[in-house]
PDB file of N, CA, C and O in Angstrom:
ATOM      1  N   GLY A   1     115.988 -95.474 207.826  1.00 91.00           N
ATOM      2  CA  GLY A   1     116.419 -96.065 206.640  1.00 91.00           C
ATOM      3  C   GLY A   1     115.946 -95.064 205.453  1.00 91.00           C
ATOM      4  O   GLY A   1     115.231 -94.091 205.513  1.00 91.00           O
ATOM      5  N   GLU A   2     116.656 -95.296 204.181  1.00 93.00           N
ATOM      6  CA  GLU A   2     116.223 -94.737 203.063  1.00 93.00           C
ATOM      7  C   GLU A   2     114.882 -94.499 202.695  1.00 93.00           C
ATOM      8  O   GLU A   2     114.487 -93.511 202.243  1.00 93.00           O
ATOM      9  N   LEU A   3     114.077 -95.716 203.072  1.00 96.00           N
ATOM     10  CA  LEU A   3     112.691 -95.385 202.515  1.00 96.00           C
ATOM     11  C   LEU A   3     111.694 -94.879 203.682  1.00 96.00           C
ATOM     12  O   LEU A   3     110.604 -95.235 203.553  1.00 96.00           O
ATOM     13  N   ASP A   4     112.315 -94.425 204.626  1.00 95.00           N
ATOM     14  CA  ASP A   4     111.454 -94.033 205.970  1.00 95.00           C
ATOM     15  C   ASP A   4     110.751 -92.744 205.558  1.00 95.00           C
ATOM     16  O   ASP A   4     111.022 -92.134 204.429  1.00 95.00           O
ATOM     17  N   LEU A   5     109.609 -92.379 206.067  1.00 95.00           N
ATOM     18  CA  LEU A   5     108.894 -91.332 205.674  1.00 95.00           C
ATOM     19  C   LEU A   5     109.770 -90.031 205.830  1.00 95.00           C
ATOM     20  O   LEU A   5     110.749 -89.780 206.546  1.00 95.00           O
ATOM     21  N   PRO A   6     109.625 -88.762 205.065  1.00 95.00           N
ATOM     22  CA  PRO A   6     110.349 -87.786 205.036  1.00 95.00           C
ATOM     23  C   PRO A   6     110.619 -86.996 206.289  1.00 95.00           C
ATOM     24  O   PRO A   6     111.570 -86.598 206.627  1.00 95.00           O
ATOM     25  N   ASP A   7     109.417 -87.053 207.124  1.00 95.00           N
ATOM     26  CA  ASP A   7     109.327 -86.392 208.260  1.00 95.00           C
ATOM     27  C   ASP A   7     110.394 -87.098 209.334  1.00 95.00           C
ATOM     28  O   ASP A   7     111.179 -86.468 210.147  1.00 95.00           O
ATOM     29  N   PHE A   8     110.414 -88.401 209.212  1.00 95.00           N
ATOM     30  CA  PHE A   8     111.493 -89.061 210.409  1.00 95.00           C
ATOM     31  C   PHE A   8     112.834 -88.854 209.713  1.00 95.00           C
ATOM     32  O   PHE A   8     113.788 -88.780 210.548  1.00 95.00           O
ATOM     33  N   ARG A   9     113.083 -88.849 208.459  1.00 94.00           N
ATOM     34  CA  ARG A   9     114.263 -88.647 207.925  1.00 94.00           C
ATOM     35  C   ARG A   9     114.940 -87.001 208.497  1.00 94.00           C
ATOM     36  O   ARG A   9     116.060 -86.989 208.662  1.00 94.00           O
ATOM     37  N   GLU A  10     114.131 -86.232 208.338  1.00 95.00           N
ATOM     38  CA  GLU A  10     114.516 -84.821 208.729  1.00 95.00           C
ATOM     39  C   GLU A  10     114.610 -84.725 210.306  1.00 95.00           C
ATOM     40  O   GLU A  10     115.536 -84.141 210.797  1.00 95.00           O
ATOM     41  N   ALA A  11     113.770 -85.525 210.920  1.00 95.00           N
ATOM     42  CA  ALA A  11     113.897 -85.452 212.380  1.00 95.00           C
ATOM     43  C   ALA A  11     115.215 -86.069 212.655  1.00 95.00           C
ATOM     44  O   ALA A  11     116.113 -85.589 213.822  1.00 95.00           O
ATOM     45  N   ALA A  12     115.793 -87.187 212.150  1.00 93.00           N
ATOM     46  CA  ALA A  12     116.831 -87.866 212.217  1.00 93.00           C
ATOM     47  C   ALA A  12     117.971 -87.072 212.037  1.00 93.00           C
ATOM     48  O   ALA A  12     119.153 -86.765 212.586  1.00 93.00           O
ATOM     49  N   ARG A  13     117.923 -86.217 210.849  1.00 95.00           N
ATOM     50  CA  ARG A  13     119.081 -85.194 210.510  1.00 95.00           C
ATOM     51  C   ARG A  13     119.131 -84.075 211.561  1.00 95.00           C
ATOM     52  O   ARG A  13     120.241 -83.702 212.060  1.00 95.00           O
ATOM     53  N   ASP A  14     118.048 -83.559 212.056  1.00 95.00           N
ATOM     54  CA  ASP A  14     117.994 -82.611 213.064  1.00 95.00           C
ATOM     55  C   ASP A  14     118.816 -83.031 214.332  1.00 95.00           C
ATOM     56  O   ASP A  14     119.499 -82.342 215.130  1.00 95.00           O
ATOM     57  N   LEU A  15     118.236 -84.298 214.871  1.00 94.00           N
ATOM     58  CA  LEU A  15     118.935 -84.920 216.019  1.00 94.00           C
ATOM     59  C   LEU A  15     120.475 -85.006 216.032  1.00 94.00           C
ATOM     60  O   LEU A  15     121.210 -84.597 216.624  1.00 94.00           O
ATOM     61  N   ALA A  16     120.906 -85.443 214.849  1.00 93.00           N
ATOM     62  CA  ALA A  16     122.286 -85.692 214.642  1.00 93.00           C
ATOM     63  C   ALA A  16     123.151 -84.456 214.560  1.00 93.00           C
ATOM     64  O   ALA A  16     124.218 -84.524 215.066  1.00 93.00           O
ATOM     65  N   ALA A  17     122.331 -83.489 214.114  1.00 94.00           N
ATOM     66  CA  ALA A  17     123.188 -82.035 213.853  1.00 94.00           C
ATOM     67  C   ALA A  17     123.274 -81.495 215.423  1.00 94.00           C
ATOM     68  O   ALA A  17     124.159 -80.748 215.879  1.00 94.00           O
ATOM     69  N   LYS A  18     122.319 -81.941 216.141  1.00 95.00           N
ATOM     70  CA  LYS A  18     122.313 -81.260 217.639  1.00 95.00           C
ATOM     71  C   LYS A  18     122.919 -81.881 218.719  1.00 95.00           C
ATOM     72  O   LYS A  18     123.350 -81.390 219.685  1.00 95.00           O
ATOM     73  N   LEU A  19     123.164 -83.215 218.511  1.00 91.00           N
ATOM     74  CA  LEU A  19     123.707 -83.935 219.488  1.00 91.00           C
ATOM     75  C   LEU A  19     125.158 -84.019 219.470  1.00 91.00           C
ATOM     76  O   LEU A  19     125.860 -83.967 218.385  1.00 91.00           O
ATOM     77  N   PRO A  20     125.617 -83.796 220.714  1.00 87.00           N
ATOM     78  CA  PRO A  20     127.275 -83.821 220.738  1.00 87.00           C
ATOM     79  C   PRO A  20     127.838 -85.424 220.004  1.00 87.00           C
ATOM     80  O   PRO A  20     127.045 -86.433 220.533  1.00 87.00           O
ATOM     81  N   ARG A  21     128.697 -85.169 219.119  1.00 85.00           N
ATOM     82  CA  ARG A  21     129.008 -86.466 218.409  1.00 85.00           C
ATOM     83  C   ARG A  21     127.995 -87.272 217.517  1.00 85.00           C
ATOM     84  O   ARG A  21     128.350 -88.371 217.595  1.00 85.00           O
ATOM     85  N   GLY A  22     126.946 -86.484 217.354  1.00 87.00           N
ATOM     86  CA  GLY A  22     125.828 -86.945 216.645  1.00 87.00           C
ATOM     87  C   GLY A  22     126.320 -87.471 215.148  1.00 87.00           C
ATOM     88  O   GLY A  22     127.166 -86.893 214.681  1.00 87.00           O
ATOM     89  N   ARG A  23     125.569 -88.542 214.753  1.00 87.00           N
ATOM     90  CA  ARG A  23     125.752 -89.022 213.488  1.00 87.00           C
ATOM     91  C   ARG A  23     124.699 -89.713 212.904  1.00 87.00           C
ATOM     92  O   ARG A  23     123.870 -90.274 213.547  1.00 87.00           O
ATOM     93  N   ARG A  24     124.335 -89.403 211.684  1.00 91.00           N
ATOM     94  CA  ARG A  24     122.993 -90.060 211.111  1.00 91.00           C
ATOM     95  C   ARG A  24     123.454 -91.151 209.976  1.00 91.00           C
ATOM     96  O   ARG A  24     124.260 -90.900 209.233  1.00 91.00           O
ATOM     97  N   ALA A  25     123.090 -92.313 209.964  1.00 92.00           N
ATOM     98  CA  ALA A  25     123.235 -93.327 208.883  1.00 92.00           C
ATOM     99  C   ALA A  25     122.005 -93.517 208.202  1.00 92.00           C
ATOM    100  O   ALA A  25     121.079 -93.926 208.792  1.00 92.00           O
ATOM    101  N   VAL A  26     122.197 -93.837 206.897  1.00 93.00           N
ATOM    102  CA  VAL A  26     121.068 -94.070 206.182  1.00 93.00           C
ATOM    103  C   VAL A  26     121.586 -95.451 205.461  1.00 93.00           C
ATOM    104  O   VAL A  26     122.386 -95.648 204.641  1.00 93.00           O
ATOM    105  N   ILE A  27     120.594 -96.448 205.724  1.00 94.00           N
ATOM    106  CA  ILE A  27     120.776 -97.919 205.144  1.00 94.00           C
ATOM    107  C   ILE A  27     119.726 -97.871 204.121  1.00 94.00           C
ATOM    108  O   ILE A  27     118.526 -97.800 204.049  1.00 94.00           O
ATOM    109  N   ALA A  28     120.108 -98.422 202.878  1.00 94.00           N
ATOM    110  CA  ALA A  28     119.521 -98.586 201.501  1.00 94.00           C
ATOM    111  C   ALA A  28     118.570 -99.519 201.710  1.00 94.00           C
ATOM    112  O   ALA A  28     118.775-100.480 202.155  1.00 94.00           O
ATOM    113  N   GLY A  29     117.459 -99.340 201.048  1.00 94.00           N
ATOM    114  CA  GLY A  29     116.534-100.219 201.105  1.00 94.00           C
ATOM    115  C   GLY A  29     115.452-100.384 202.190  1.00 94.00           C
ATOM    116  O   GLY A  29     114.579-101.424 202.247  1.00 94.00           O
ATOM    117  N   CYS A  30     115.753 -99.717 203.388  1.00 94.00           N
ATOM    118  CA  CYS A  30     114.950 -99.961 204.558  1.00 94.00           C
ATOM    119  C   CYS A  30     114.083 -98.816 204.883  1.00 94.00           C
ATOM    120  O   CYS A  30     114.410 -97.674 204.409  1.00 94.00           O
ATOM    121  N   GLY A  31     113.072 -98.951 205.678  1.00 94.00           N
ATOM    122  CA  GLY A  31     112.102 -98.061 206.157  1.00 94.00           C
ATOM    123  C   GLY A  31     112.499 -97.766 207.631  1.00 94.00           C
ATOM    124  O   GLY A  31     113.734 -97.463 207.950  1.00 94.00           O
ATOM    125  N   HIS A  32     111.534 -97.493 208.327  1.00 93.00           N
ATOM    126  CA  HIS A  32     111.621 -96.920 209.784  1.00 93.00           C
ATOM    127  C   HIS A  32     112.076 -98.033 210.781  1.00 93.00           C
ATOM    128  O   HIS A  32     112.774 -97.886 211.710  1.00 93.00           O
ATOM    129  N   LEU A  33     111.959 -99.235 210.342  1.00 94.00           N
ATOM    130  CA  LEU A  33     112.747-100.337 211.289  1.00 94.00           C
ATOM    131  C   LEU A  33     113.797-101.121 210.597  1.00 94.00           C
ATOM    132  O   LEU A  33     113.921-102.233 210.594  1.00 94.00           O
ATOM    133  N   ALA A  34     114.948-100.067 210.505  1.00 92.00           N
ATOM    134  CA  ALA A  34     116.335-100.728 209.948  1.00 92.00           C
ATOM    135  C   ALA A  34     116.788-101.698 210.746  1.00 92.00           C
ATOM    136  O   ALA A  34     117.301-102.767 210.128  1.00 92.00           O
ATOM    137  N   PRO A  35     116.542-101.895 211.956  1.00 93.00           N
ATOM    138  CA  PRO A  35     117.287-102.799 212.924  1.00 93.00           C
ATOM    139  C   PRO A  35     116.619-104.132 212.647  1.00 93.00           C
ATOM    140  O   PRO A  35     117.213-105.132 212.783  1.00 93.00           O
ATOM    141  N   LEU A  36     115.285-104.154 212.162  1.00 96.00           N
ATOM    142  CA  LEU A  36     114.658-105.548 211.941  1.00 96.00           C
ATOM    143  C   LEU A  36     114.851-106.042 210.435  1.00 96.00           C
ATOM    144  O   LEU A  36     114.964-106.961 209.799  1.00 96.00           O
ATOM    145  N   GLU A  37     114.896-104.776 209.308  1.00 96.00           N
ATOM    146  CA  GLU A  37     114.926-104.796 208.047  1.00 96.00           C
ATOM    147  C   GLU A  37     116.411-105.224 207.496  1.00 96.00           C
ATOM    148  O   GLU A  37     116.553-106.051 206.550  1.00 96.00           O
ATOM    149  N   ALA A  38     117.278-104.693 208.179  1.00 96.00           N
ATOM    150  CA  ALA A  38     118.690-105.167 207.886  1.00 96.00           C
ATOM    151  C   ALA A  38     119.549-105.019 209.247  1.00 96.00           C
ATOM    152  O   ALA A  38     120.393-104.417 209.345  1.00 96.00           O
ATOM    153  N   PRO A  39     119.262-106.155 209.732  1.00 96.00           N
ATOM    154  CA  PRO A  39     119.944-106.157 211.186  1.00 96.00           C
ATOM    155  C   PRO A  39     121.328-106.331 211.199  1.00 96.00           C
ATOM    156  O   PRO A  39     122.088-105.684 211.962  1.00 96.00           O
ATOM    157  N   GLU A  40     122.081-106.891 210.082  1.00 96.00           N
ATOM    158  CA  GLU A  40     123.528-107.040 210.059  1.00 96.00           C
ATOM    159  C   GLU A  40     124.086-105.607 209.820  1.00 96.00           C
ATOM    160  O   GLU A  40     125.236-105.244 210.338  1.00 96.00           O
ATOM    161  N   ASP A  41     123.506-104.970 208.995  1.00 95.00           N
ATOM    162  CA  ASP A  41     124.051-103.608 208.553  1.00 95.00           C
ATOM    163  C   ASP A  41     123.880-102.618 209.679  1.00 95.00           C
ATOM    164  O   ASP A  41     124.767-101.860 210.215  1.00 95.00           O
ATOM    165  N   PHE A  42     122.749-102.864 210.481  1.00 95.00           N
ATOM    166  CA  PHE A  42     122.332-102.000 211.729  1.00 95.00           C
ATOM    167  C   PHE A  42     123.409-102.171 212.646  1.00 95.00           C
ATOM    168  O   PHE A  42     123.965-101.342 213.408  1.00 95.00           O
ATOM    169  N   ARG A  43     123.635-103.610 213.076  1.00 96.00           N
ATOM    170  CA  ARG A  43     124.580-104.142 213.958  1.00 96.00           C
ATOM    171  C   ARG A  43     126.081-103.427 213.877  1.00 96.00           C
ATOM    172  O   ARG A  43     126.766-103.047 214.642  1.00 96.00           O
ATOM    173  N   ARG A  44     126.365-103.548 212.575  1.00 96.00           N
ATOM    174  CA  ARG A  44     127.856-103.078 212.134  1.00 96.00           C
ATOM    175  C   ARG A  44     127.902-101.721 212.294  1.00 96.00           C
ATOM    176  O   ARG A  44     128.948-101.072 213.069  1.00 96.00           O
ATOM    177  N   LEU A  45     126.897-100.871 211.859  1.00 94.00           N
ATOM    178  CA  LEU A  45     126.855 -99.365 211.965  1.00 94.00           C
ATOM    179  C   LEU A  45     127.026 -99.202 213.739  1.00 94.00           C
ATOM    180  O   LEU A  45     127.699 -98.046 214.113  1.00 94.00           O
ATOM    181  N   LEU A  46     126.246 -99.668 214.448  1.00 93.00           N
ATOM    182  CA  LEU A  46     126.156 -99.442 215.787  1.00 93.00           C
ATOM    183  C   LEU A  46     127.502 -99.667 216.433  1.00 93.00           C
ATOM    184  O   LEU A  46     127.889 -98.859 217.277  1.00 93.00           O
ATOM    185  N   LEU A  47     128.126-100.962 216.209  1.00 95.00           N
ATOM    186  CA  LEU A  47     129.159-101.180 216.705  1.00 95.00           C
ATOM    187  C   LEU A  47     130.508-100.297 216.322  1.00 95.00           C
ATOM    188  O   LEU A  47     131.238 -99.688 217.096  1.00 95.00           O
ATOM    189  N   GLU A  48     130.448 -99.770 214.996  1.00 93.00           N
ATOM    190  CA  GLU A  48     131.410 -98.872 214.212  1.00 93.00           C
ATOM    191  C   GLU A  48     131.052 -97.597 215.337  1.00 93.00           C
ATOM    192  O   GLU A  48     132.202 -96.917 215.589  1.00 93.00           O
ATOM    193  N   HIS A  49     130.052 -96.949 215.538  1.00 89.00           N
ATOM    194  CA  HIS A  49     129.792 -95.579 216.168  1.00 89.00           C
ATOM    195  C   HIS A  49     130.321 -95.932 217.687  1.00 89.00           C
ATOM    196  O   HIS A  49     130.850 -95.011 218.233  1.00 89.00           O
ATOM    197  N   VAL A  50     129.837 -96.809 218.357  1.00 91.00           N
ATOM    198  CA  VAL A  50     130.417 -96.979 219.693  1.00 91.00           C
ATOM    199  C   VAL A  50     131.807 -97.181 219.792  1.00 91.00           C
ATOM    200  O   VAL A  50     132.418 -96.483 220.667  1.00 91.00           O
ATOM    201  N   GLY A  51     132.412 -98.036 218.994  1.00 92.00           N
ATOM    202  CA  GLY A  51     133.707 -97.953 218.833  1.00 92.00           C
ATOM    203  C   GLY A  51     134.751 -96.679 218.438  1.00 92.00           C
ATOM    204  O   GLY A  51     135.279 -96.464 219.169  1.00 92.00           O
ATOM    205  N   ALA A  52     133.966 -95.887 217.509  1.00 89.00           N
ATOM    206  CA  ALA A  52     134.541 -94.718 217.236  1.00 89.00           C
ATOM    207  C   ALA A  52     134.553 -93.803 218.658  1.00 89.00           C
ATOM    208  O   ALA A  52     135.448 -92.954 218.803  1.00 89.00           O
ATOM    209  N   GLN A  53     133.351 -93.725 219.267  1.00 86.00           N
ATOM    210  CA  GLN A  53     133.083 -92.804 220.415  1.00 86.00           C
ATOM    211  C   GLN A  53     134.201 -93.330 221.366  1.00 86.00           C
ATOM    212  O   GLN A  53     134.662 -92.294 222.135  1.00 86.00           O
ATOM    213  N   LEU A  54     134.428 -94.499 221.776  1.00 90.00           N
ATOM    214  CA  LEU A  54     135.411 -94.963 222.798  1.00 90.00           C
ATOM    215  C   LEU A  54     136.845 -94.524 222.489  1.00 90.00           C
ATOM    216  O   LEU A  54     137.683 -94.140 223.055  1.00 90.00           O
ATOM    217  N   ARG A  55     137.220 -94.357 220.918  1.00 88.00           N
ATOM    218  CA  ARG A  55     138.453 -93.947 220.441  1.00 88.00           C
ATOM    219  C   ARG A  55     139.013 -92.696 220.398  1.00 88.00           C
ATOM    220  O   ARG A  55     139.984 -92.313 220.652  1.00 88.00           O
ATOM    221  N   ARG A  56     137.653 -91.841 220.362  1.00 84.00           N
ATOM    222  CA  ARG A  56     137.861 -90.217 220.090  1.00 84.00           C
ATOM    223  C   ARG A  56     137.045 -89.554 221.287  1.00 84.00           C
ATOM    224  O   ARG A  56     136.160 -90.118 221.696  1.00 84.00           O
ATOM    225  N   GLY A  57     137.649 -88.421 221.506  1.00 66.00           N
ATOM    226  CA  GLY A  57     136.799 -87.662 222.399  1.00 66.00           C
ATOM    227  C   GLY A  57     135.792 -86.736 222.134  1.00 66.00           C
ATOM    228  O   GLY A  57     134.756 -86.547 222.892  1.00 66.00           O
ATOM    229  N   SER A  58     135.794 -86.320 220.955  1.00 49.00           N
ATOM    230  CA  SER A  58     134.772 -85.398 220.729  1.00 49.00           C
ATOM    231  C   SER A  58     134.604 -85.447 219.025  1.00 49.00           C
ATOM    232  O   SER A  58     135.519 -85.803 218.357  1.00 49.00           O
ATOM    233  N   GLY A  59     133.516 -84.466 218.503  1.00 50.00           N
ATOM    234  CA  GLY A  59     133.387 -84.313 216.927  1.00 50.00           C
ATOM    235  C   GLY A  59     132.579 -84.889 216.443  1.00 50.00           C
ATOM    236  O   GLY A  59     131.569 -85.722 217.254  1.00 50.00           O
ATOM    237  N   THR A  60     132.224 -84.684 215.118  1.00 48.00           N
ATOM    238  CA  THR A  60     131.087 -85.506 214.481  1.00 48.00           C
ATOM    239  C   THR A  60     131.505 -86.521 213.325  1.00 48.00           C
ATOM    240  O   THR A  60     132.897 -86.087 212.891  1.00 48.00           O
ATOM    241  N   SER A  61     130.914 -87.314 212.731  1.00 49.00           N
ATOM    242  CA  SER A  61     131.342 -88.037 211.636  1.00 49.00           C
ATOM    243  C   SER A  61     130.317 -87.974 210.373  1.00 49.00           C
ATOM    244  O   SER A  61     129.109 -87.875 210.471  1.00 49.00           O
ATOM    245  N   ASN A  62     130.790 -87.675 209.212  1.00 48.00           N
ATOM    246  CA  ASN A  62     130.149 -87.675 207.903  1.00 48.00           C
ATOM    247  C   ASN A  62     130.817 -88.331 206.903  1.00 48.00           C
ATOM    248  O   ASN A  62     131.046 -87.816 205.863  1.00 48.00           O
ATOM    249  N   SER A  63     131.203 -89.609 207.334  1.00 47.00           N
ATOM    250  CA  SER A  63     132.168 -90.343 206.442  1.00 47.00           C
ATOM    251  C   SER A  63     131.360 -91.316 205.725  1.00 47.00           C
ATOM    252  O   SER A  63     130.262 -91.540 206.150  1.00 47.00           O
ATOM    253  N   VAL A  64     131.634 -91.799 204.433  1.00 44.00           N
ATOM    254  CA  VAL A  64     130.855 -92.831 204.027  1.00 44.00           C
ATOM    255  C   VAL A  64     131.509 -94.112 204.403  1.00 44.00           C
ATOM    256  O   VAL A  64     132.421 -94.410 204.634  1.00 44.00           O
ATOM    257  N   CYS A  65     130.490 -95.114 204.790  1.00 48.00           N
ATOM    258  CA  CYS A  65     130.773 -96.344 205.328  1.00 48.00           C
ATOM    259  C   CYS A  65     130.964 -97.542 204.079  1.00 48.00           C
ATOM    260  O   CYS A  65     129.871 -97.510 203.512  1.00 48.00           O
ATOM    261  N   PRO A  66     131.861 -98.257 204.065  1.00 46.00           N
ATOM    262  CA  PRO A  66     132.006 -99.277 203.162  1.00 46.00           C
ATOM    263  C   PRO A  66     130.785-100.309 203.591  1.00 46.00           C
ATOM    264  O   PRO A  66     130.606-100.358 204.595  1.00 46.00           O
ATOM    265  N   GLY A  67     130.191-100.667 202.362  1.00 49.00           N
ATOM    266  CA  GLY A  67     129.136-101.582 202.574  1.00 49.00           C
ATOM    267  C   GLY A  67     127.934-101.659 201.716  1.00 49.00           C
ATOM    268  O   GLY A  67     128.094-100.743 200.912  1.00 49.00           O
ATOM    269  N   LYS A  68     127.113-102.184 201.898  1.00 53.00           N
ATOM    270  CA  LYS A  68     125.839-102.222 201.147  1.00 53.00           C
ATOM    271  C   LYS A  68     125.130-101.058 201.201  1.00 53.00           C
ATOM    272  O   LYS A  68     124.049-100.792 201.911  1.00 53.00           O
ATOM    273  N   GLY A  69     125.372 -99.940 200.398  1.00 56.00           N
ATOM    274  CA  GLY A  69     124.388 -98.781 200.346  1.00 56.00           C
ATOM    275  C   GLY A  69     124.445 -98.138 201.601  1.00 56.00           C
ATOM    276  O   GLY A  69     123.456 -97.610 201.748  1.00 56.00           O
ATOM    277  N   ILE A  70     125.384 -97.988 202.425  1.00 56.00           N
ATOM    278  CA  ILE A  70     125.253 -97.252 203.766  1.00 56.00           C
ATOM    279  C   ILE A  70     126.169 -95.930 203.606  1.00 56.00           C
ATOM    280  O   ILE A  70     127.178 -96.058 203.146  1.00 56.00           O
ATOM    281  N   SER A  71     125.468 -94.885 204.106  1.00 56.00           N
ATOM    282  CA  SER A  71     126.285 -93.586 204.013  1.00 56.00           C
ATOM    283  C   SER A  71     125.927 -92.831 205.192  1.00 56.00           C
ATOM    284  O   SER A  71     124.881 -93.020 205.894  1.00 56.00           O
ATOM    285  N   HIS A  72     126.896 -92.105 205.866  1.00 57.00           N
ATOM    286  CA  HIS A  72     126.707 -91.277 206.975  1.00 57.00           C
ATOM    287  C   HIS A  72     126.618 -89.930 206.552  1.00 57.00           C
ATOM    288  O   HIS A  72     127.436 -89.190 205.694  1.00 57.00           O
ATOM    289  N   ARG A  73     125.675 -89.287 206.526  1.00 53.00           N
ATOM    290  CA  ARG A  73     125.304 -87.776 206.122  1.00 53.00           C
ATOM    291  C   ARG A  73     125.130 -86.811 207.179  1.00 53.00           C
ATOM    292  O   ARG A  73     124.531 -86.968 208.281  1.00 53.00           O
TER     293      ARG A  73
END
């Protein structure tokens, strides 16, 4: 989440860059436990990501997601 410690945000950025079809999403107003702090936003992002992976073969996503302060970076 947006309020997570800088080291964790950097680690997430590195993982997303290195993983095939990796993507990092930041949920506004959340810390390290975004699935507990914003379960609906987390669920929507997870289902969106899984659905996108099923529809396409490869690549990465850096799009802005409509919704409450959520962006893919």
